[in-house]
XYZ file of C-alpha atoms in Angstrom:
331
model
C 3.411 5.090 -10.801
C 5.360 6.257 -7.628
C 8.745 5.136 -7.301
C 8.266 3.527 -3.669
C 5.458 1.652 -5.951
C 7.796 0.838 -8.516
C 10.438 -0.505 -6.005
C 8.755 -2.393 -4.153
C 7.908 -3.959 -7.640
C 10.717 -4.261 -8.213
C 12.007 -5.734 -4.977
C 9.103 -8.143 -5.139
C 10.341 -9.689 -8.883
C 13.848 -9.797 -7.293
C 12.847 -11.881 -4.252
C 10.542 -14.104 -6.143
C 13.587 -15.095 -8.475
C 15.697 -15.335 -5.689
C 13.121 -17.806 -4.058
C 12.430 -19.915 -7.195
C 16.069 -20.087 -7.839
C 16.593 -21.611 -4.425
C 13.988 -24.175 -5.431
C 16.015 -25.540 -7.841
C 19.136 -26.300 -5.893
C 18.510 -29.689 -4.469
C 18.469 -30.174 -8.595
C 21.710 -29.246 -9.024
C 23.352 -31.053 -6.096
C 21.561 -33.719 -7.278
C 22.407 -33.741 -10.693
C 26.253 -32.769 -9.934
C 26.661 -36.537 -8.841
C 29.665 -35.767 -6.265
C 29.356 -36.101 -2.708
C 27.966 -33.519 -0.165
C 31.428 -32.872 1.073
C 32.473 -32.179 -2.557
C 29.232 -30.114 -3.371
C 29.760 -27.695 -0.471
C 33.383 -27.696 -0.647
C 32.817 -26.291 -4.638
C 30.066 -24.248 -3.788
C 31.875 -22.338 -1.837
C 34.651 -21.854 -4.186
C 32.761 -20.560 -6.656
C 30.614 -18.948 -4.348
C 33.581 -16.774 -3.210
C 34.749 -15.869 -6.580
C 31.610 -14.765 -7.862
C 30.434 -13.043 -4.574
C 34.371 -11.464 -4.583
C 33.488 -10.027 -7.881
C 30.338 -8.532 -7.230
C 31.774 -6.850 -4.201
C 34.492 -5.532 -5.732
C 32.914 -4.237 -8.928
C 30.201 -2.497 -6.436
C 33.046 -0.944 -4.098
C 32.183 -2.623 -1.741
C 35.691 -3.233 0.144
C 35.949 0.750 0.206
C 34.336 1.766 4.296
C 33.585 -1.789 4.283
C 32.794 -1.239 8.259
C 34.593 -4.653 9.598
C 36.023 -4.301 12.477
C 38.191 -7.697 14.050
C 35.616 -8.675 16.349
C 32.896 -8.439 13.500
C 34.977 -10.468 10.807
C 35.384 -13.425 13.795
C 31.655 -13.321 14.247
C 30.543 -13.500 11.074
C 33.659 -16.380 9.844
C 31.809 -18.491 12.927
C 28.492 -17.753 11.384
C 30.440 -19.161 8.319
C 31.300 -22.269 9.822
C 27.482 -22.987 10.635
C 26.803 -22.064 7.651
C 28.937 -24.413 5.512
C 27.814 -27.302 7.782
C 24.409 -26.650 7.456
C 24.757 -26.812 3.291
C 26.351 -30.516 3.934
C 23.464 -31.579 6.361
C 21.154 -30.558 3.577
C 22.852 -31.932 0.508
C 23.445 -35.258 2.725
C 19.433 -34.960 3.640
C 18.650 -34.826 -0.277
C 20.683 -38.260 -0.567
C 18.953 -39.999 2.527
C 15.354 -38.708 1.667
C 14.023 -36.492 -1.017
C 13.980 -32.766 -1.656
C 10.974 -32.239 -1.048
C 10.925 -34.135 2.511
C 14.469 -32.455 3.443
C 13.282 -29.029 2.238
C 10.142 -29.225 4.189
C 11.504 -29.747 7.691
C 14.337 -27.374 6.777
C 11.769 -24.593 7.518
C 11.453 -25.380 10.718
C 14.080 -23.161 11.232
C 12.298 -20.226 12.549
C 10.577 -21.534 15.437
C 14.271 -23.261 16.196
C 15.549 -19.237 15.969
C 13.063 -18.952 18.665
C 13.881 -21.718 21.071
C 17.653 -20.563 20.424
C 16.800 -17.424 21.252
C 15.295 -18.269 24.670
C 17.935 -20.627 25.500
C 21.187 -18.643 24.750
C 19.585 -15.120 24.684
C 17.635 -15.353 27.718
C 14.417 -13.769 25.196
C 10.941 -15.020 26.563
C 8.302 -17.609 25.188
C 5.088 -16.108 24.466
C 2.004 -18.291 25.308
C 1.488 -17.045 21.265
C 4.819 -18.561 20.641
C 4.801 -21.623 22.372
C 0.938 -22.223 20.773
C 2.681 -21.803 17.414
C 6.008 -23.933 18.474
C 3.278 -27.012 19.448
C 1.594 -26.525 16.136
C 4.737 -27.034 13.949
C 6.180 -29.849 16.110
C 2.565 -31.417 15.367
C 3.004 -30.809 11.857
C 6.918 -32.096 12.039
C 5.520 -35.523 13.130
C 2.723 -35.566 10.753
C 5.690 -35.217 8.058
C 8.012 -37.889 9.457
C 5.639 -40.263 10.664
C 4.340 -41.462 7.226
C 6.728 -43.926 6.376
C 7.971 -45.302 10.086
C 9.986 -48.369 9.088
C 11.528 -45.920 6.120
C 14.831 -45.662 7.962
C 16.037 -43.318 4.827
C 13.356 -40.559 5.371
C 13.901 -40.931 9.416
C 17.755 -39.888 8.350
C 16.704 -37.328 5.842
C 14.565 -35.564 8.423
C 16.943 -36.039 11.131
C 19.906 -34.291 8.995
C 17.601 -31.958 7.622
C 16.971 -30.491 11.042
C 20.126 -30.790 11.806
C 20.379 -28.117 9.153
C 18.155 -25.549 10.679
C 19.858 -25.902 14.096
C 23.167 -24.774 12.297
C 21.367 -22.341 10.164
C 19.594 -21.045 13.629
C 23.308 -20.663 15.237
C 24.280 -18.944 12.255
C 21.547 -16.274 12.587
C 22.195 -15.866 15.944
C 26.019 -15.560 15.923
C 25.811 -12.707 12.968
C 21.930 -11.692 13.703
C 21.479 -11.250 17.394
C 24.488 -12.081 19.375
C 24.817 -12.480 22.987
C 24.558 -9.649 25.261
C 27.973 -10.120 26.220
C 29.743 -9.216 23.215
C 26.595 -7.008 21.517
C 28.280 -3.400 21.796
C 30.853 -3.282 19.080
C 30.225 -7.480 18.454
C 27.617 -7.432 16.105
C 27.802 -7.668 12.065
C 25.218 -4.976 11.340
C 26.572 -1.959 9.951
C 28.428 -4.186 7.654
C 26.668 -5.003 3.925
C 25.232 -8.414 3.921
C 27.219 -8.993 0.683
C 30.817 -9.194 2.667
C 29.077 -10.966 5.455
C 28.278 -13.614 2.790
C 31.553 -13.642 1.651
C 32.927 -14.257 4.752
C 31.141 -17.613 5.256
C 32.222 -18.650 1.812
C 35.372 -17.894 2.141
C 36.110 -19.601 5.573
C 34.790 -22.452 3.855
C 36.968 -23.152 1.385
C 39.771 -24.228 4.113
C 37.398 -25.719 7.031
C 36.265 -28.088 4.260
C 39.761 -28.964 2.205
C 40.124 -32.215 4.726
C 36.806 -33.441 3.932
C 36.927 -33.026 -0.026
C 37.649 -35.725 -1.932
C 39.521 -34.700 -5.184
C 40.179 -38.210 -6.671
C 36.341 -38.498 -6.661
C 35.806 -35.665 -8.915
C 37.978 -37.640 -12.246
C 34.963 -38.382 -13.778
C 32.869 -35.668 -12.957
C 31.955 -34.593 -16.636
C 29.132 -31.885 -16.858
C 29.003 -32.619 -13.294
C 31.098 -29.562 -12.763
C 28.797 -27.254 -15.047
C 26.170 -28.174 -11.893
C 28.719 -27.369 -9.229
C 29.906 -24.057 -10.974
C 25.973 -23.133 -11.248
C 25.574 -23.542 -7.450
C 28.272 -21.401 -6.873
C 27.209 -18.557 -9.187
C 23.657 -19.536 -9.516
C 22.597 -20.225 -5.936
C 25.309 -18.148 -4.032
C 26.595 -15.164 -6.395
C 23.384 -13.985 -8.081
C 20.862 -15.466 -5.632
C 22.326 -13.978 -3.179
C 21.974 -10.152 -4.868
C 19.012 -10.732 -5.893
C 18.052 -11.341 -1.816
C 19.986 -8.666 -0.901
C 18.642 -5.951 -3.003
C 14.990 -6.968 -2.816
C 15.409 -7.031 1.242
C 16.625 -3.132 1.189
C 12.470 -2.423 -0.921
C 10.200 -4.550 0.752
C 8.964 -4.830 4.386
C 9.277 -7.481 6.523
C 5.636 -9.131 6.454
C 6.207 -9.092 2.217
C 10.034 -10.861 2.863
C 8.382 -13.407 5.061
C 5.641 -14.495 2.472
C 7.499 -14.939 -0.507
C 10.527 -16.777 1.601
C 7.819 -19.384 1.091
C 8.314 -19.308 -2.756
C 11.734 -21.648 -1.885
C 9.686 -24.901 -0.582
C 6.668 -24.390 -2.818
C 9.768 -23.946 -5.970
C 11.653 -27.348 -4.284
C 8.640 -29.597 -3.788
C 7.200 -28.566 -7.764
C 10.563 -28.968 -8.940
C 11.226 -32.661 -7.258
C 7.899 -34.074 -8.587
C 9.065 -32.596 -12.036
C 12.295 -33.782 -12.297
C 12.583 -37.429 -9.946
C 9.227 -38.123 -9.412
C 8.887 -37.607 -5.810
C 6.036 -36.176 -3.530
C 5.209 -36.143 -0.450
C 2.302 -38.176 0.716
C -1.404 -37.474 1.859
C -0.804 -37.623 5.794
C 3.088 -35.786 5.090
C 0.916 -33.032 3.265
C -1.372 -32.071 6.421
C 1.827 -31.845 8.734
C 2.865 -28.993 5.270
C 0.854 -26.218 6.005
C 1.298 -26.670 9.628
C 4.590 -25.758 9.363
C 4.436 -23.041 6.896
C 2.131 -21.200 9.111
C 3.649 -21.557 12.678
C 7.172 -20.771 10.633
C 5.530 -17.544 9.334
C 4.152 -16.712 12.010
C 6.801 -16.924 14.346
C 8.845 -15.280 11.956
C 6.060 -12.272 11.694
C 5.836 -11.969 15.378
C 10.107 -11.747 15.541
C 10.505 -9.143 13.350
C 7.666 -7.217 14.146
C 8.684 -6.737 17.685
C 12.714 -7.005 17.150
C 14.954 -6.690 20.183
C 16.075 -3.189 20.844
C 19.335 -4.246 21.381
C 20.110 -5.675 18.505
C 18.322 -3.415 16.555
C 20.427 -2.173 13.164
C 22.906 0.290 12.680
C 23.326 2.068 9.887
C 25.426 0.731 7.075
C 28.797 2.365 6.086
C 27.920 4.185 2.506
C 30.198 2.591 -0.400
C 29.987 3.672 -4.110
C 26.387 2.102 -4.437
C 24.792 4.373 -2.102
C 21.149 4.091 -3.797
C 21.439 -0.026 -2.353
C 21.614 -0.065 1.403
C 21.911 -2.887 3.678
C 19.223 -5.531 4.763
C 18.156 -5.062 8.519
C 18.680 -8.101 10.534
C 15.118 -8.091 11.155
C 14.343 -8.529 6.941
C 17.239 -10.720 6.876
C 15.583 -13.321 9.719
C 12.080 -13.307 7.349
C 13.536 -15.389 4.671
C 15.228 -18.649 5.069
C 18.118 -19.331 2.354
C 20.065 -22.312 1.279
């Protein structure tokens, strides 16, 4: 077997576990008990350590390639990001996991209507025929249950998720043109970017956590310390590494691991599913999502394009390209 064979192998297994393990969050902010606020607020905690000592143990602070302007742009990707997590936690509370998960990833086509508004990028007629497909299949989703005025506020914070994810991508994926030479966070190892976000959330959310609430947590906190090492710390390698073996159309597919994992794993665990008419509006989705996503990184803005990552002491594992990073959708 080649070795380009055997990585991408090997990248595949990594982004498959990365996937399924991102299916099984909603679980553990479920099963944690404390309050969005209080989920994200931990995560991120944790998140930081574990991410701080995977970065350091790899060298990664050594030609780390930040520059001032970079470390602002990716702490206000941070701040989307955080948000985002509590918009999705709170969506698992007013709806399901499986609902909330499902118009989460409507975030690529968002990307694109981002992209248009604040990049100036233009609408294909392939685009826009994609764009109308998924919007059909977003009403197909939320129109099951009309009178269900907890699914009409899970969907509604769910996509209020993937409008703060979108930003996010945008402020550390493809900035404006304005502040492009010199602005952007390529060149920099996704890991720190990461770490970044984490970090800055740890003081944007302090105000909003509610400590007195966490007395009684119990085994609550095993949950909380999972999400933070689970979902953020090794999930988050396991992306990383598996983005720097595979191309872009490969990324793109299994992203869609992540729902399939989520919707599996809420019928498993609570019970829930979607119904008959929410399952047509599904695949709808998944396929204007993938390929709008496909059709992105496939023809990537020159401008934006990546530049080459500053070498550490883990020279063998280099950096995702935005264009891999946009393919797969992470919570």
């Amino acid at each position: 077997m080649t070795s380009t064979k055997l990585s991408g192998r090997t990248g595949t297994a990594q982004l498959t576990a990365a996937m399924m393990l991102s299916g099984t969050l909603g679980i553990f902010v479920v099963e944690s008990g404390a309050s969005a606020f209080n989920v994200v607020f931990f995560r991120v905690l944790f998140g930081a350590l574990a991410l701080g000592a995977y970065a350091f143990a790899r060298g990664y602070f050594r030609d780390h390639g930040l520059t001032l302007k970079k470390l602002g742009l990716a702490a206000l990707g941070g701040v989307f990001i955080v948000f985002n997590w509590v918009f999705l936690f709170k969506a698992y509370e007013a709806s399901s996991i499986s609902l909330a998960t499902v118009v989460y990833h409507t975030q690529p086509f968002l990307l694109v209507l981002l992209s248009a508004l604040v990049l100036r990028e233009r609408l294909t007629r392939s685009q826009l025929g994609w764009l109308v497909a998924a919007f059909a299949g977003l009403i197909l989703v939320s129109g099951v249950r009309p009178g269900d005025a907890g699914s009409l506020a899970g969907i509604g914070l769910a996509l209020a998720a993937a409008v703060l994810y979108a930003l996010s991508t945008l402020v550390t994926m493809g900035v404006p043109p304005r502040v492009q030479q010199g602005g952007s966070v390529t060149g920099v190892r996704p890991h720190l970017i990461a770490l970044v976000q984490v970090v800055v959330g740890i003081p944007l959310l302090l105000p909003f956590t509610d400590f007195g609430a966490m007395g009684g947590t119990g085994t609550g906190w095993a949950w909380l310390a999972g999400l933070g090492v689970i979902h953020t710390g090794l999930m988050y390698v396991l992306m990383y590494a598996a983005y720097a073996k595979l191309p872009t159309a490969k990324i793109a597919v299994l992203a869609f691991t992540y729902p399939a994992v989520a919707m599996v794993a809420d019928w498993a665990v609570y019970g829930h599913h979607i119904g008959l008419v929410q399952a047509l509006g599904v695949p709808l989705i998944v396929a204007a999502s993938l390929k709008v996503t496909l059709a992105r990184t496939a023809n990537p803005a020159p401008a934006r394009a990546a530049r080459p990552a500053p070498r550490t002491a883990a020279p063998a594992e280099r950096d995702a390209s935005p264009t891999a990073t946009r393919a797969a959708s992470t919570v």
